[in-house]
Coordinates of C-alpha atoms in Angstrom, one line a residue:
X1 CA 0.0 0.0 0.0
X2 CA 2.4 3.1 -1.2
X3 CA 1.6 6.6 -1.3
X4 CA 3.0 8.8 -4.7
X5 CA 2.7 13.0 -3.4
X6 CA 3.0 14.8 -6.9
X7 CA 5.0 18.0 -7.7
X8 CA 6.3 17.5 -3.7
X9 CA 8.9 20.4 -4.1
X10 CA 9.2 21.8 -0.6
X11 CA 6.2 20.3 0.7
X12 CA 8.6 18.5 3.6
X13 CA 6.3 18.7 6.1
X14 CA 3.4 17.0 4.4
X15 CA 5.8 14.2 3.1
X16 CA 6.7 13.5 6.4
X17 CA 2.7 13.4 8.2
X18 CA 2.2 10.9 5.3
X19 CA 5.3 8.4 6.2
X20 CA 4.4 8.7 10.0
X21 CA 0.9 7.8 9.1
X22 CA 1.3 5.2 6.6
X23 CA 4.0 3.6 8.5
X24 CA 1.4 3.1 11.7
X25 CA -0.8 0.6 9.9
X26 CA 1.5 -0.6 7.1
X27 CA 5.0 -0.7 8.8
X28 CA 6.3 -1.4 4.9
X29 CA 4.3 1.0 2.6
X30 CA 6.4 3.8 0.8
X31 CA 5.9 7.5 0.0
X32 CA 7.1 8.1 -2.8
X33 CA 7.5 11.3 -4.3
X34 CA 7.7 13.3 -7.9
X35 CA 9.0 16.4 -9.5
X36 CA 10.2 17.7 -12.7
X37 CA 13.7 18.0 -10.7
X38 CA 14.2 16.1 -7.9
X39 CA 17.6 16.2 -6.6
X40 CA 16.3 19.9 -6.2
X41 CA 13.5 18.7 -4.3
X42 CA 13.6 18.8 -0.3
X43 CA 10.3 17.1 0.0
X44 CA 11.8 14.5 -2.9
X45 CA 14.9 14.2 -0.4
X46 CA 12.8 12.9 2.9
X47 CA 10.8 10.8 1.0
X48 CA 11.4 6.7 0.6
X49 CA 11.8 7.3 -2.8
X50 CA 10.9 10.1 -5.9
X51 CA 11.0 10.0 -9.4
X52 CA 11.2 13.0 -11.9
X53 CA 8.2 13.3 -14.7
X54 CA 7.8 15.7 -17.3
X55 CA 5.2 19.1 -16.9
X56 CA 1.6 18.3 -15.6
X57 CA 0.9 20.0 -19.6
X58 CA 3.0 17.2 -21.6
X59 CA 1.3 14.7 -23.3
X60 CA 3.0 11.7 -21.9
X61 CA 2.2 13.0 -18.1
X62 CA -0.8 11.1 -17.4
X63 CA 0.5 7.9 -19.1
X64 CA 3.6 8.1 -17.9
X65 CA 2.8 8.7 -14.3
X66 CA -0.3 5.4 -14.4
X67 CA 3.3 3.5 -15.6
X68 CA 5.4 4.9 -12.6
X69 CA 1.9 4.0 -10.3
X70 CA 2.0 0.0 -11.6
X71 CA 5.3 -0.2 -11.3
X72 CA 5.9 0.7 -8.3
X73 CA 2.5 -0.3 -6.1
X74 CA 1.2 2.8 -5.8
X75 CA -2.4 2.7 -4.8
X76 CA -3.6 6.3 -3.5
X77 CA -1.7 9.4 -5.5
X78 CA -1.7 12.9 -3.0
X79 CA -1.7 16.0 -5.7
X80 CA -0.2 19.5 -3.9
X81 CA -0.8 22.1 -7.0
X82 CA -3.6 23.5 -8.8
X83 CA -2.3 22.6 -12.3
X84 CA -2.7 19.1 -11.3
X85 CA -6.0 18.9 -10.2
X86 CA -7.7 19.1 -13.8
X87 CA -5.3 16.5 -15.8
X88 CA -5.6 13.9 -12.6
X89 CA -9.6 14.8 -12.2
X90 CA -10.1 13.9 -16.1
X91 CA -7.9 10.8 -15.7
X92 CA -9.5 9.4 -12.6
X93 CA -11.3 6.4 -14.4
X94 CA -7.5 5.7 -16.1
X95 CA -6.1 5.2 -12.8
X96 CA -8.6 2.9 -11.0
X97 CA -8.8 0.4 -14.0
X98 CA -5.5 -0.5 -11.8
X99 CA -6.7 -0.4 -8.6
X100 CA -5.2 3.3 -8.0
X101 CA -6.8 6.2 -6.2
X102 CA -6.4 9.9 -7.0
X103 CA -7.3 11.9 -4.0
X104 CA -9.1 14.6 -6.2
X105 CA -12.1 16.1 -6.1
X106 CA -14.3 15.9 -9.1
X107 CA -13.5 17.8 -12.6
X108 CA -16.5 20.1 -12.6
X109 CA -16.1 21.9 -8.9
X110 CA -12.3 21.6 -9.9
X111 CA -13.1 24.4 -12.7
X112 CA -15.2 26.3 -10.7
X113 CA -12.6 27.0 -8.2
X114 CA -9.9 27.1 -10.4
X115 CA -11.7 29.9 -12.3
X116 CA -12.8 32.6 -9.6
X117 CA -15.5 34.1 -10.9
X118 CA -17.5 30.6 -10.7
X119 CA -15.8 30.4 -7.6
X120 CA -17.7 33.4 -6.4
X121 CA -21.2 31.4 -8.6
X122 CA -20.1 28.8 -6.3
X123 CA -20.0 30.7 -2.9
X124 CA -23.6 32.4 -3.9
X125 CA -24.7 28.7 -4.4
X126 CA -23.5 28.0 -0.9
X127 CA -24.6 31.3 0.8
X128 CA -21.6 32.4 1.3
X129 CA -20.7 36.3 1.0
X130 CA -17.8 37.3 -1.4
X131 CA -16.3 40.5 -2.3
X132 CA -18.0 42.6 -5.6
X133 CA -16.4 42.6 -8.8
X134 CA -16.6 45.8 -11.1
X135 CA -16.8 46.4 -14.6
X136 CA -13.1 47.8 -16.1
X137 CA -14.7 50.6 -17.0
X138 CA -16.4 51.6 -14.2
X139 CA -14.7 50.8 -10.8
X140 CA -14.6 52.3 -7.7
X141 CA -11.5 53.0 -5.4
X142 CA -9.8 51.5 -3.5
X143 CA -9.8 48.4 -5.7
X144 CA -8.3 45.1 -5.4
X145 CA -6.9 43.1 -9.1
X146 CA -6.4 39.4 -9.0
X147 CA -6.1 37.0 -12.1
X148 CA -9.5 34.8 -13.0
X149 CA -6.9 31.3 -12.5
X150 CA -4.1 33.0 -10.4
X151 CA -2.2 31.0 -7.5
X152 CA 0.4 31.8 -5.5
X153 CA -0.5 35.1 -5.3
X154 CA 1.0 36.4 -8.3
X155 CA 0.0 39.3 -10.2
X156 CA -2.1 41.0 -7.2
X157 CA -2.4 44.9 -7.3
X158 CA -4.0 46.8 -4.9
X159 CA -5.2 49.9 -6.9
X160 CA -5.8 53.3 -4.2
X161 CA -6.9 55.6 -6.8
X162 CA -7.8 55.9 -10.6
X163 CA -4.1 57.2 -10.9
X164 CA -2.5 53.8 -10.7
X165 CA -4.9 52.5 -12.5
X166 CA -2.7 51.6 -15.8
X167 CA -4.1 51.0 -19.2
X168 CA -2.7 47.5 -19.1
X169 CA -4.3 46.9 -16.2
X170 CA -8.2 48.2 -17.9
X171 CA -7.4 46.0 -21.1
X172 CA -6.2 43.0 -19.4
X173 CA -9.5 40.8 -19.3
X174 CA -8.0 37.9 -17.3
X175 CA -8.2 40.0 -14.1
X176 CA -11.3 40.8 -12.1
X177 CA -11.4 44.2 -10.8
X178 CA -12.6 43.6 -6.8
X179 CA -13.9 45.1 -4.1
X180 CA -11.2 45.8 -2.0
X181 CA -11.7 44.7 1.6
X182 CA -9.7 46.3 4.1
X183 CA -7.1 43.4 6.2
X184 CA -6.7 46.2 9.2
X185 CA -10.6 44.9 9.5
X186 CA -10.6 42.1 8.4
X187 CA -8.4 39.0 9.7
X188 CA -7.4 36.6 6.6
X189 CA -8.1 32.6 7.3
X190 CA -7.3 29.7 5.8
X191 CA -9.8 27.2 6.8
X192 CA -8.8 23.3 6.3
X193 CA -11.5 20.9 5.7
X194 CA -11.6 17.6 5.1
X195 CA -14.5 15.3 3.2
X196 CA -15.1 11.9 3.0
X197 CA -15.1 9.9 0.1
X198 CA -19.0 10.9 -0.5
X199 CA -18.8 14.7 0.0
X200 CA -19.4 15.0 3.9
X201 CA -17.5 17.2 5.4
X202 CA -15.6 16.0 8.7
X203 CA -13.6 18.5 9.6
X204 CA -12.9 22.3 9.8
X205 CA -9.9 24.0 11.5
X206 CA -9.1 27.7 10.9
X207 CA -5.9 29.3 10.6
X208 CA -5.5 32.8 11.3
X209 CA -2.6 34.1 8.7
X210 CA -0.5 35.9 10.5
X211 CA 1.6 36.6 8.1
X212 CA 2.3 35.8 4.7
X213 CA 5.6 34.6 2.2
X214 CA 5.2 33.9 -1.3
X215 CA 1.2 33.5 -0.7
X216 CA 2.1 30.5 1.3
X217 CA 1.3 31.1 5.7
X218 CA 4.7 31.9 7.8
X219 CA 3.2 32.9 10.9
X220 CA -0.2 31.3 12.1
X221 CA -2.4 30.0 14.3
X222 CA -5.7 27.7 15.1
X223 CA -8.7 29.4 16.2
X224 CA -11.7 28.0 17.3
X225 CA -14.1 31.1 16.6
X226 CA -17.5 31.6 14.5
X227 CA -16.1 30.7 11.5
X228 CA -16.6 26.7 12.5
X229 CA -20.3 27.0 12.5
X230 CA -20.3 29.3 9.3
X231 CA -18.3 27.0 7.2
X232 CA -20.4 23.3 8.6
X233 CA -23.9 25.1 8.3
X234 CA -22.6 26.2 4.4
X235 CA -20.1 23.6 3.5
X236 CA -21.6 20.2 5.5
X237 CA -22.3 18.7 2.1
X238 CA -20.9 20.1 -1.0
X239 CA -21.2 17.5 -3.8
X240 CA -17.6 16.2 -5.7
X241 CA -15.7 17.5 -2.3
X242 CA -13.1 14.9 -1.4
X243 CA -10.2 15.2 0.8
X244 CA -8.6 18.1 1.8
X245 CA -9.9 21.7 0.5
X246 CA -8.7 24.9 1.6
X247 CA -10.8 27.6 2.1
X248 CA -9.9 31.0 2.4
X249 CA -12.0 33.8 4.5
X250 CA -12.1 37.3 5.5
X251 CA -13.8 37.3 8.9
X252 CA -14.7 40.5 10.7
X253 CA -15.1 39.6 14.3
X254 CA -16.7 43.1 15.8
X255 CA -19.3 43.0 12.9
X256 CA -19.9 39.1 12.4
X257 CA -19.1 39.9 8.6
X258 CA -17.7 36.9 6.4
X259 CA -16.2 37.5 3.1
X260 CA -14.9 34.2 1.2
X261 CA -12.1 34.8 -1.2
X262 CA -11.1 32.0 -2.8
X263 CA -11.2 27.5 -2.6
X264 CA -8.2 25.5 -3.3
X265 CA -9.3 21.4 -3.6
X266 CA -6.0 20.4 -2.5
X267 CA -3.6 20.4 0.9
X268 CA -2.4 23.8 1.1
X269 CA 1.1 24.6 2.2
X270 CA -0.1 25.8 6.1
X271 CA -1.7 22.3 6.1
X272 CA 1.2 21.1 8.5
X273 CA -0.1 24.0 11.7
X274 CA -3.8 21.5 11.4
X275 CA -2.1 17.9 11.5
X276 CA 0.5 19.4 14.3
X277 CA -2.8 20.4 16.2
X278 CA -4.7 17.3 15.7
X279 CA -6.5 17.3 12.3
X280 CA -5.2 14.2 11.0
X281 CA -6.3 14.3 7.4
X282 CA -3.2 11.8 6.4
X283 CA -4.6 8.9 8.4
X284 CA -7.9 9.2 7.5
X285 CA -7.0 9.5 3.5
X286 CA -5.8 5.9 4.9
X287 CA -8.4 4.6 6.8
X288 CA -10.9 5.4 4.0
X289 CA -9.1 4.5 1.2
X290 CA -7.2 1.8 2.1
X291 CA -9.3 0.2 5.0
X292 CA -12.9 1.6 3.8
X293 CA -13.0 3.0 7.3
X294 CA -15.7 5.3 8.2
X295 CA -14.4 9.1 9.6
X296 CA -16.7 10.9 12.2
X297 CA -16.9 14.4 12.4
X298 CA -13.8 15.4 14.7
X299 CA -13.2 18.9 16.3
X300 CA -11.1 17.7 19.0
X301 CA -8.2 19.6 17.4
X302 CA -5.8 22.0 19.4
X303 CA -7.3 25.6 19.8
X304 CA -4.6 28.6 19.5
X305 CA -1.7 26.7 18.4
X306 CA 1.0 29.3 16.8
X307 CA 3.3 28.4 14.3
X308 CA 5.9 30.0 13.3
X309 CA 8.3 28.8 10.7
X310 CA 11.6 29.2 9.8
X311 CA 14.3 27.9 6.8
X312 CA 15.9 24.7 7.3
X313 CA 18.6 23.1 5.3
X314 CA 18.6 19.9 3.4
X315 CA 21.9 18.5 2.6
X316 CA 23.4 16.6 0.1
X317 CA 26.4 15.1 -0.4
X318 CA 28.5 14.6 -2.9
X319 CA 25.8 16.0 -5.4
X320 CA 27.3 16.2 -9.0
X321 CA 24.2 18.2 -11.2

């Protein structure tokens, strides 16, 4: 029973939750780990083993990685970034011909989060309140500019006045002109939530983002607030949900105000702050898939846990690229 954690780059962390896990009920099962270069890899370094594939967009990707699966024994494959999600979604049926797994949620609520403007069609559906998006030719100030597929939070502008607003900017019709809500009022979360193999959800644990590198959480921590009996009321079945999705909030705690901003159906990079506190999505990714184990609803997780990272150093030696 081996575990293959896809585009793993410096995803350490999560490599790591998945041996401890897997290791507990199958004392022999591997983690095995890819990337397009893998001796560059820290993630690919800690694993049992890694292999490097080609780019989520070449041909040979899917076909190639069903190969790597057979060969190796891989039954359950972990994807960690939204180009993924699509290509593995489609391919789903490919994979379990074999007997293999793709922890993925389904293709159609894959688009709609990967595109945010049905991400904010799929909020409404689920009563959830999101910022407003204006025209390009009619704004109002201050305004926030985000890309319809971004990630990583690239190409983010916040716009004061119509004096930095650049032509480029008005002509570029991939990025939604937003409402700009204000994170001196507003605390930003990232809310982890996990759901079983028939859409239930099972878990919720917010993170307050303390603050932020690179988009990715560097200072964090749990809270149990409001926001737990927003999201389960909203989000306690949402159909083609599996595994873990990460949900990300504005919450105004003086007004009661919630603002989503945006869904990513995959573990998210301060995924490591929930398992440290409890929510142990690895081992129930297990139990279900491996042991067709039923997960109860858990919230037994720790409250105001603070993480704070810092950069450590993989070494190796004797390396000749």
């Amino acid at each position: 029973m081996n575990i293959l954690i896809t585009s793993a780059g410096r995803r350490v962390s999560l490599v790591r939750a998945f041996q401890n896990e897997l290791k507990k009920l199958y004392p022999s099962g591997i983690v095995y780990t890819t990337d397009m270069s893998p001796e560059l890899s820290s993630a690919c370094q800690v694993a049992d083993g890694f292999f490097k594939v080609k780019r989520v967009s070449d041909s040979d990707y899917i076909q190639d990685l069903l190969k790597l699966c057979i060969d190796n024994g891989i039954k359950l494959i972990i994807p960690t970034i939204d180009t993924e999600l699509k290509v593995l979604s489609e391919s789903k049926s490919n994979f379990e011909e074999y007997g293999i797994q793709c922890l993925v949620s389904d293709y159609s609520i894959i688009k709609d989060c990967r595109d945010k403007r049905k991400t904010h069609k799929l909020f409404e559906r689920l009563n959830v309140n999101f910022a407003e998006e204006y025209s390009h030719d009619n704004p109002k100030f201050p305004l926030f500019i985000k890309p319809i597929d971004g990630s990583c939070s690239k190409d983010l502008y916040y716009i004061k006045d119509s004096s930095e607003l650049t032509a480029n900017l008005i002509d570029n019709e991939d990025l939604m002109f937003l409402e700009y809500i204000d994170p001196k009022e507003n605390k930003e979360y990232t809310l982890d939530l996990y759901f079983d193999r028939n859409n239930n959800l099972k878990c919720i644990v917010p993170r307050e983002r303390i603050e932020v590198r690179s988009g990715e959480i560097n200072k964090g921590k749990t809270t149990k607030n409001y926001l737990v009996e927003y999201v389960l009321k909203r989000f306690e079945y949402v159909q083609g949900f599996v595994g873990c999705i990460t949900l990300q909030l504005f919450y105004n705690e003086e007004k009661g105000n919630v603002c989503g901003i945006e869904i990513n159906p995959r573990f998210g990079g301060g995924y490591p702050l929930s398992y440290s506190a409890g929510a142990n999505f690895p081992k129930w990714v297990i139990q279900e898939y491996f042991l067709d184990q039923k997960i109860e609803f858990f919230n037994g997780w720790e409250n105001n846990l603070l993480m704070l990272r810092y950069d450590d150093e993989i070494l190796i030696h004797n390396y000749a690229g």
